[in-house]
C-alpha cells in the first residue's frame, strides 16, 4: 500500500512539475489581462487507466510567482510554489519538500517546461479541448500520464502581496531521491 501511495505521489509530482510542458511560442504575444489571478480548478491525472481528481487553488502574480494548492477530500496535500527560476513542491502530509530549477527538472520529463508555460496553462492562455479543459501528455522515464485542468472560478486583480511557505517546518528531500521512489 505504501509503495502504491509513493508511485501515485511520484506520478502526480511528475505531472505537476511537467503539466505545463508544451511549447507556447504561438502565445508569446498574448497580453495577460490581469496582474494577479486567483483561480479554483479541477485537475485530473490519468495514470495506467486510473483517473484521480484533485481540487486546486491557484494564485498567480503575473510574471512573478505561482502558488498552487492541491486538495483531496478538503485537505491540502501538496503546495507548489513556482517562480521564473525554480519550483518548490511541499508534501504537506509528510512535512517534506523538494526544490529544483527548470534545468534540473527537464532531463527527467518530455517535453520540457518553463515558468511561462506553467503560468499560461493555469491562467487559461492555453489551448483547450472540446470539454473546456487543457490537456497534456507527459512522459517521465517509464511513466506516462495525462493531465487535464479545468478552471471552475476565477477572480482577477484581487490578491494582496505574495507570501511563500516557511520551509523551516519541512524536511528537505533531494529531487533525485523523490524521482527514484
PDB file of C-alpha atoms in Angstrom:
ATOM      1  CA  UNK A   1       0.000   0.000   0.000  1.00  0.00           C
ATOM      2  CA  UNK A   2       2.832   2.385   0.897  1.00  0.00           C
ATOM      3  CA  UNK A   3       4.524   1.597  -2.461  1.00  0.00           C
ATOM      4  CA  UNK A   4       1.286   2.391  -4.370  1.00  0.00           C
ATOM      5  CA  UNK A   5       0.996   5.666  -2.458  1.00  0.00           C
ATOM      6  CA  UNK A   6       4.585   6.558  -3.420  1.00  0.00           C
ATOM      7  CA  UNK A   7       4.001   5.690  -7.089  1.00  0.00           C
ATOM      8  CA  UNK A   8       0.836   7.825  -7.231  1.00  0.00           C
ATOM      9  CA  UNK A   9       2.625  10.663  -5.404  1.00  0.00           C
ATOM     10  CA  UNK A  10       5.554  10.397  -7.812  1.00  0.00           C
ATOM     11  CA  UNK A  11       3.292  10.481 -10.858  1.00  0.00           C
ATOM     12  CA  UNK A  12       1.308  13.416  -9.516  1.00  0.00           C
ATOM     13  CA  UNK A  13       4.580  15.220  -8.759  1.00  0.00           C
ATOM     14  CA  UNK A  14       5.961  14.477 -12.228  1.00  0.00           C
ATOM     15  CA  UNK A  15       2.741  15.607 -13.856  1.00  0.00           C
ATOM     16  CA  UNK A  16       2.548  18.737 -11.755  1.00  0.00           C
ATOM     17  CA  UNK A  17       6.151  19.592 -12.448  1.00  0.00           C
ATOM     18  CA  UNK A  18       5.514  18.941 -16.095  1.00  0.00           C
ATOM     19  CA  UNK A  19       1.870  19.796 -16.653  1.00  0.00           C
ATOM     20  CA  UNK A  20       2.713  22.968 -18.474  1.00  0.00           C
ATOM     21  CA  UNK A  21       5.328  21.498 -20.670  1.00  0.00           C
ATOM     22  CA  UNK A  22       4.090  22.146 -24.188  1.00  0.00           C
ATOM     23  CA  UNK A  23       5.567  24.951 -26.230  1.00  0.00           C
ATOM     24  CA  UNK A  24       3.764  28.288 -26.009  1.00  0.00           C
ATOM     25  CA  UNK A  25       5.646  30.222 -28.655  1.00  0.00           C
ATOM     26  CA  UNK A  26       2.421  30.962 -30.520  1.00  0.00           C
ATOM     27  CA  UNK A  27       1.010  32.509 -27.317  1.00  0.00           C
ATOM     28  CA  UNK A  28       4.057  34.649 -26.549  1.00  0.00           C
ATOM     29  CA  UNK A  29       2.408  37.820 -27.887  1.00  0.00           C
ATOM     30  CA  UNK A  30      -0.849  37.347 -25.971  1.00  0.00           C
ATOM     31  CA  UNK A  31      -1.148  40.068 -23.314  1.00  0.00           C
ATOM     32  CA  UNK A  32      -2.364  38.892 -19.922  1.00  0.00           C
ATOM     33  CA  UNK A  33      -5.419  40.791 -18.767  1.00  0.00           C
ATOM     34  CA  UNK A  34      -4.550  40.514 -15.077  1.00  0.00           C
ATOM     35  CA  UNK A  35      -1.863  41.497 -12.598  1.00  0.00           C
ATOM     36  CA  UNK A  36      -2.983  38.857 -10.107  1.00  0.00           C
ATOM     37  CA  UNK A  37      -5.285  35.881 -10.578  1.00  0.00           C
ATOM     38  CA  UNK A  38      -6.996  33.660  -8.019  1.00  0.00           C
ATOM     39  CA  UNK A  39      -8.497  30.533  -9.549  1.00  0.00           C
ATOM     40  CA  UNK A  40     -10.204  27.399  -8.260  1.00  0.00           C
ATOM     41  CA  UNK A  41      -9.981  24.410 -10.563  1.00  0.00           C
ATOM     42  CA  UNK A  42     -10.093  20.675 -11.009  1.00  0.00           C
ATOM     43  CA  UNK A  43      -7.013  18.680 -12.031  1.00  0.00           C
ATOM     44  CA  UNK A  44      -7.454  15.149 -13.326  1.00  0.00           C
ATOM     45  CA  UNK A  45      -4.454  12.824 -13.511  1.00  0.00           C
ATOM     46  CA  UNK A  46      -4.779   9.653 -15.591  1.00  0.00           C
ATOM     47  CA  UNK A  47      -2.106   7.042 -14.972  1.00  0.00           C
ATOM     48  CA  UNK A  48      -2.423   3.470 -16.284  1.00  0.00           C
ATOM     49  CA  UNK A  49      -6.196   3.777 -16.790  1.00  0.00           C
ATOM     50  CA  UNK A  50      -6.647   5.103 -13.227  1.00  0.00           C
ATOM     51  CA  UNK A  51      -8.092   8.625 -13.065  1.00  0.00           C
ATOM     52  CA  UNK A  52      -7.577  10.722  -9.950  1.00  0.00           C
ATOM     53  CA  UNK A  53      -9.360  14.032  -9.459  1.00  0.00           C
ATOM     54  CA  UNK A  54      -7.716  16.764  -7.406  1.00  0.00           C
ATOM     55  CA  UNK A  55      -9.167  20.125  -6.409  1.00  0.00           C
ATOM     56  CA  UNK A  56      -6.781  23.039  -6.865  1.00  0.00           C
ATOM     57  CA  UNK A  57      -6.485  26.654  -5.822  1.00  0.00           C
ATOM     58  CA  UNK A  58      -4.050  28.717  -7.879  1.00  0.00           C
ATOM     59  CA  UNK A  59      -2.815  32.202  -7.085  1.00  0.00           C
ATOM     60  CA  UNK A  60      -0.763  33.897  -9.782  1.00  0.00           C
ATOM     61  CA  UNK A  61       1.179  37.134  -9.620  1.00  0.00           C
ATOM     62  CA  UNK A  62       1.765  37.685 -13.359  1.00  0.00           C
ATOM     63  CA  UNK A  63       5.376  37.011 -14.426  1.00  0.00           C
ATOM     64  CA  UNK A  64       6.435  36.764 -10.767  1.00  0.00           C
ATOM     65  CA  UNK A  65       5.046  33.860  -8.705  1.00  0.00           C
ATOM     66  CA  UNK A  66       2.568  30.968  -8.860  1.00  0.00           C
ATOM     67  CA  UNK A  67       1.185  29.352  -5.699  1.00  0.00           C
ATOM     68  CA  UNK A  68      -0.763  26.159  -6.401  1.00  0.00           C
ATOM     69  CA  UNK A  69      -2.534  24.256  -3.632  1.00  0.00           C
ATOM     70  CA  UNK A  70      -3.761  20.701  -4.320  1.00  0.00           C
ATOM     71  CA  UNK A  71      -6.502  19.270  -2.141  1.00  0.00           C
ATOM     72  CA  UNK A  72      -8.118  15.870  -1.759  1.00  0.00           C
ATOM     73  CA  UNK A  73     -11.181  15.398   0.443  1.00  0.00           C
ATOM     74  CA  UNK A  74     -10.875  19.039   1.505  1.00  0.00           C
ATOM     75  CA  UNK A  75      -7.340  18.638   2.879  1.00  0.00           C
ATOM     76  CA  UNK A  76      -4.324  20.376   1.335  1.00  0.00           C
ATOM     77  CA  UNK A  77      -1.962  17.596   0.284  1.00  0.00           C
ATOM     78  CA  UNK A  78       0.589  19.411  -1.869  1.00  0.00           C
ATOM     79  CA  UNK A  79       1.605  23.042  -2.310  1.00  0.00           C
ATOM     80  CA  UNK A  80       3.657  24.174  -5.280  1.00  0.00           C
ATOM     81  CA  UNK A  81       5.495  27.479  -5.485  1.00  0.00           C
ATOM     82  CA  UNK A  82       6.914  28.383  -8.881  1.00  0.00           C
ATOM     83  CA  UNK A  83       8.885  31.442  -9.888  1.00  0.00           C
ATOM     84  CA  UNK A  84      10.857  32.258 -13.024  1.00  0.00           C
ATOM     85  CA  UNK A  85      13.881  30.241 -11.860  1.00  0.00           C
ATOM     86  CA  UNK A  86      12.630  27.256  -9.886  1.00  0.00           C
ATOM     87  CA  UNK A  87       9.798  25.167  -8.482  1.00  0.00           C
ATOM     88  CA  UNK A  88       9.353  24.136  -4.831  1.00  0.00           C
ATOM     89  CA  UNK A  89       6.965  21.270  -4.047  1.00  0.00           C
ATOM     90  CA  UNK A  90       5.741  20.828  -0.462  1.00  0.00           C
ATOM     91  CA  UNK A  91       4.340  17.444   0.622  1.00  0.00           C
ATOM     92  CA  UNK A  92       2.068  18.735   3.374  1.00  0.00           C
ATOM     93  CA  UNK A  93       1.079  15.294   4.658  1.00  0.00           C
ATOM     94  CA  UNK A  94       4.657  14.091   5.238  1.00  0.00           C
ATOM     95  CA  UNK A  95       6.103  17.542   6.061  1.00  0.00           C
ATOM     96  CA  UNK A  96       8.827  17.436   3.427  1.00  0.00           C
ATOM     97  CA  UNK A  97       9.708  19.422   0.344  1.00  0.00           C
ATOM     98  CA  UNK A  98      11.913  19.416  -2.710  1.00  0.00           C
ATOM     99  CA  UNK A  99      13.051  22.212  -4.951  1.00  0.00           C
ATOM    100  CA  UNK A 100      14.603  22.295  -8.370  1.00  0.00           C
ATOM    101  CA  UNK A 101      15.370  24.641 -11.210  1.00  0.00           C
ATOM    102  CA  UNK A 102      13.700  24.041 -14.558  1.00  0.00           C
ATOM    103  CA  UNK A 103      17.091  22.922 -15.908  1.00  0.00           C
ATOM    104  CA  UNK A 104      17.223  20.201 -13.215  1.00  0.00           C
ATOM    105  CA  UNK A 105      13.655  19.008 -13.934  1.00  0.00           C
ATOM    106  CA  UNK A 106      13.751  18.986 -17.730  1.00  0.00           C
ATOM    107  CA  UNK A 107      16.125  15.978 -18.150  1.00  0.00           C
ATOM    108  CA  UNK A 108      13.514  13.799 -16.391  1.00  0.00           C
ATOM    109  CA  UNK A 109      10.430  14.757 -18.417  1.00  0.00           C
ATOM    110  CA  UNK A 110       9.380  15.256 -22.000  1.00  0.00           C
ATOM    111  CA  UNK A 111       8.589  17.813 -23.261  1.00  0.00           C
ATOM    112  CA  UNK A 112      10.451  20.487 -21.267  1.00  0.00           C
ATOM    113  CA  UNK A 113       8.818  23.082 -19.003  1.00  0.00           C
ATOM    114  CA  UNK A 114       9.232  26.750 -18.148  1.00  0.00           C
ATOM    115  CA  UNK A 115       7.584  29.283 -15.851  1.00  0.00           C
ATOM    116  CA  UNK A 116       5.796  30.897 -18.793  1.00  0.00           C
ATOM    117  CA  UNK A 117       4.144  27.666 -19.920  1.00  0.00           C
ATOM    118  CA  UNK A 118       3.034  26.904 -16.359  1.00  0.00           C
ATOM    119  CA  UNK A 119       1.542  30.384 -15.991  1.00  0.00           C
ATOM    120  CA  UNK A 120      -0.236  30.206 -19.364  1.00  0.00           C
ATOM    121  CA  UNK A 121      -1.625  26.734 -18.649  1.00  0.00           C
ATOM    122  CA  UNK A 122      -3.195  27.729 -15.329  1.00  0.00           C
ATOM    123  CA  UNK A 123      -4.379  31.183 -16.370  1.00  0.00           C
ATOM    124  CA  UNK A 124      -6.191  29.968 -19.486  1.00  0.00           C
ATOM    125  CA  UNK A 125      -3.876  31.414 -22.140  1.00  0.00           C
ATOM    126  CA  UNK A 126      -3.536  27.871 -23.446  1.00  0.00           C
ATOM    127  CA  UNK A 127      -5.470  25.760 -25.978  1.00  0.00           C
ATOM    128  CA  UNK A 128      -8.492  23.916 -24.598  1.00  0.00           C
ATOM    129  CA  UNK A 129     -10.199  20.660 -25.519  1.00  0.00           C
ATOM    130  CA  UNK A 130     -13.829  20.495 -26.635  1.00  0.00           C
ATOM    131  CA  UNK A 131     -14.753  19.986 -22.961  1.00  0.00           C
ATOM    132  CA  UNK A 132     -13.066  23.271 -21.999  1.00  0.00           C
ATOM    133  CA  UNK A 133     -10.101  21.554 -20.344  1.00  0.00           C
ATOM    134  CA  UNK A 134      -6.403  21.977 -21.031  1.00  0.00           C
ATOM    135  CA  UNK A 135      -4.896  18.541 -21.662  1.00  0.00           C
ATOM    136  CA  UNK A 136      -1.285  17.414 -21.697  1.00  0.00           C
ATOM    137  CA  UNK A 137       0.538  14.129 -22.053  1.00  0.00           C
ATOM    138  CA  UNK A 138       3.746  13.873 -20.017  1.00  0.00           C
ATOM    139  CA  UNK A 139       6.463  11.254 -20.376  1.00  0.00           C
ATOM    140  CA  UNK A 140       8.879  10.803 -17.463  1.00  0.00           C
ATOM    141  CA  UNK A 141      11.129   7.803 -17.889  1.00  0.00           C
ATOM    142  CA  UNK A 142       8.867   4.725 -17.941  1.00  0.00           C
ATOM    143  CA  UNK A 143       5.925   6.699 -16.569  1.00  0.00           C
ATOM    144  CA  UNK A 144       3.383   8.329 -18.810  1.00  0.00           C
ATOM    145  CA  UNK A 145       0.415  10.320 -17.630  1.00  0.00           C
ATOM    146  CA  UNK A 146      -2.293  12.560 -18.969  1.00  0.00           C
ATOM    147  CA  UNK A 147      -3.198  15.691 -17.106  1.00  0.00           C
ATOM    148  CA  UNK A 148      -6.226  17.879 -17.633  1.00  0.00           C
ATOM    149  CA  UNK A 149      -7.083  21.157 -15.939  1.00  0.00           C
ATOM    150  CA  UNK A 150     -10.480  22.812 -15.810  1.00  0.00           C
ATOM    151  CA  UNK A 151     -10.958  26.189 -14.124  1.00  0.00           C
ATOM    152  CA  UNK A 152     -14.095  26.475 -12.001  1.00  0.00           C
ATOM    153  CA  UNK A 153     -13.959  30.031 -10.628  1.00  0.00           C
ATOM    154  CA  UNK A 154     -11.589  32.946 -11.310  1.00  0.00           C
ATOM    155  CA  UNK A 155     -11.048  36.387  -9.792  1.00  0.00           C
ATOM    156  CA  UNK A 156      -8.659  38.891 -11.345  1.00  0.00           C
ATOM    157  CA  UNK A 157      -6.617  41.600  -9.614  1.00  0.00           C
ATOM    158  CA  UNK A 158      -7.809  40.799  -6.075  1.00  0.00           C
ATOM    159  CA  UNK A 159      -4.699  39.287  -4.425  1.00  0.00           C
ATOM    160  CA  UNK A 160      -2.520  41.016  -1.836  1.00  0.00           C
ATOM    161  CA  UNK A 161       1.275  40.698  -1.734  1.00  0.00           C
ATOM    162  CA  UNK A 162       2.553  37.131  -2.160  1.00  0.00           C
ATOM    163  CA  UNK A 163       3.573  35.104   0.891  1.00  0.00           C
ATOM    164  CA  UNK A 164       5.543  31.900   0.424  1.00  0.00           C
ATOM    165  CA  UNK A 165       5.641  28.852   2.714  1.00  0.00           C
ATOM    166  CA  UNK A 166       8.066  28.754   5.678  1.00  0.00           C
ATOM    167  CA  UNK A 167      10.493  25.947   4.747  1.00  0.00           C
ATOM    168  CA  UNK A 168      11.859  25.562   8.279  1.00  0.00           C
ATOM    169  CA  UNK A 169       8.826  23.428   9.209  1.00  0.00           C
ATOM    170  CA  UNK A 170       9.633  20.863   6.496  1.00  0.00           C
ATOM    171  CA  UNK A 171      12.410  18.361   5.796  1.00  0.00           C
ATOM    172  CA  UNK A 172      14.280  18.848   2.519  1.00  0.00           C
ATOM    173  CA  UNK A 173      14.359  15.817   0.205  1.00  0.00           C
ATOM    174  CA  UNK A 174      16.550  15.954  -2.924  1.00  0.00           C
ATOM    175  CA  UNK A 175      14.689  15.739  -6.228  1.00  0.00           C
ATOM    176  CA  UNK A 176      16.664  12.644  -7.313  1.00  0.00           C
ATOM    177  CA  UNK A 177      15.513  10.805  -4.177  1.00  0.00           C
ATOM    178  CA  UNK A 178      11.868  11.561  -4.922  1.00  0.00           C
ATOM    179  CA  UNK A 179      12.210  10.538  -8.549  1.00  0.00           C
ATOM    180  CA  UNK A 180      13.809   7.220  -7.543  1.00  0.00           C
ATOM    181  CA  UNK A 181      10.792   6.104  -5.452  1.00  0.00           C
TER     182      UNK A 181
END
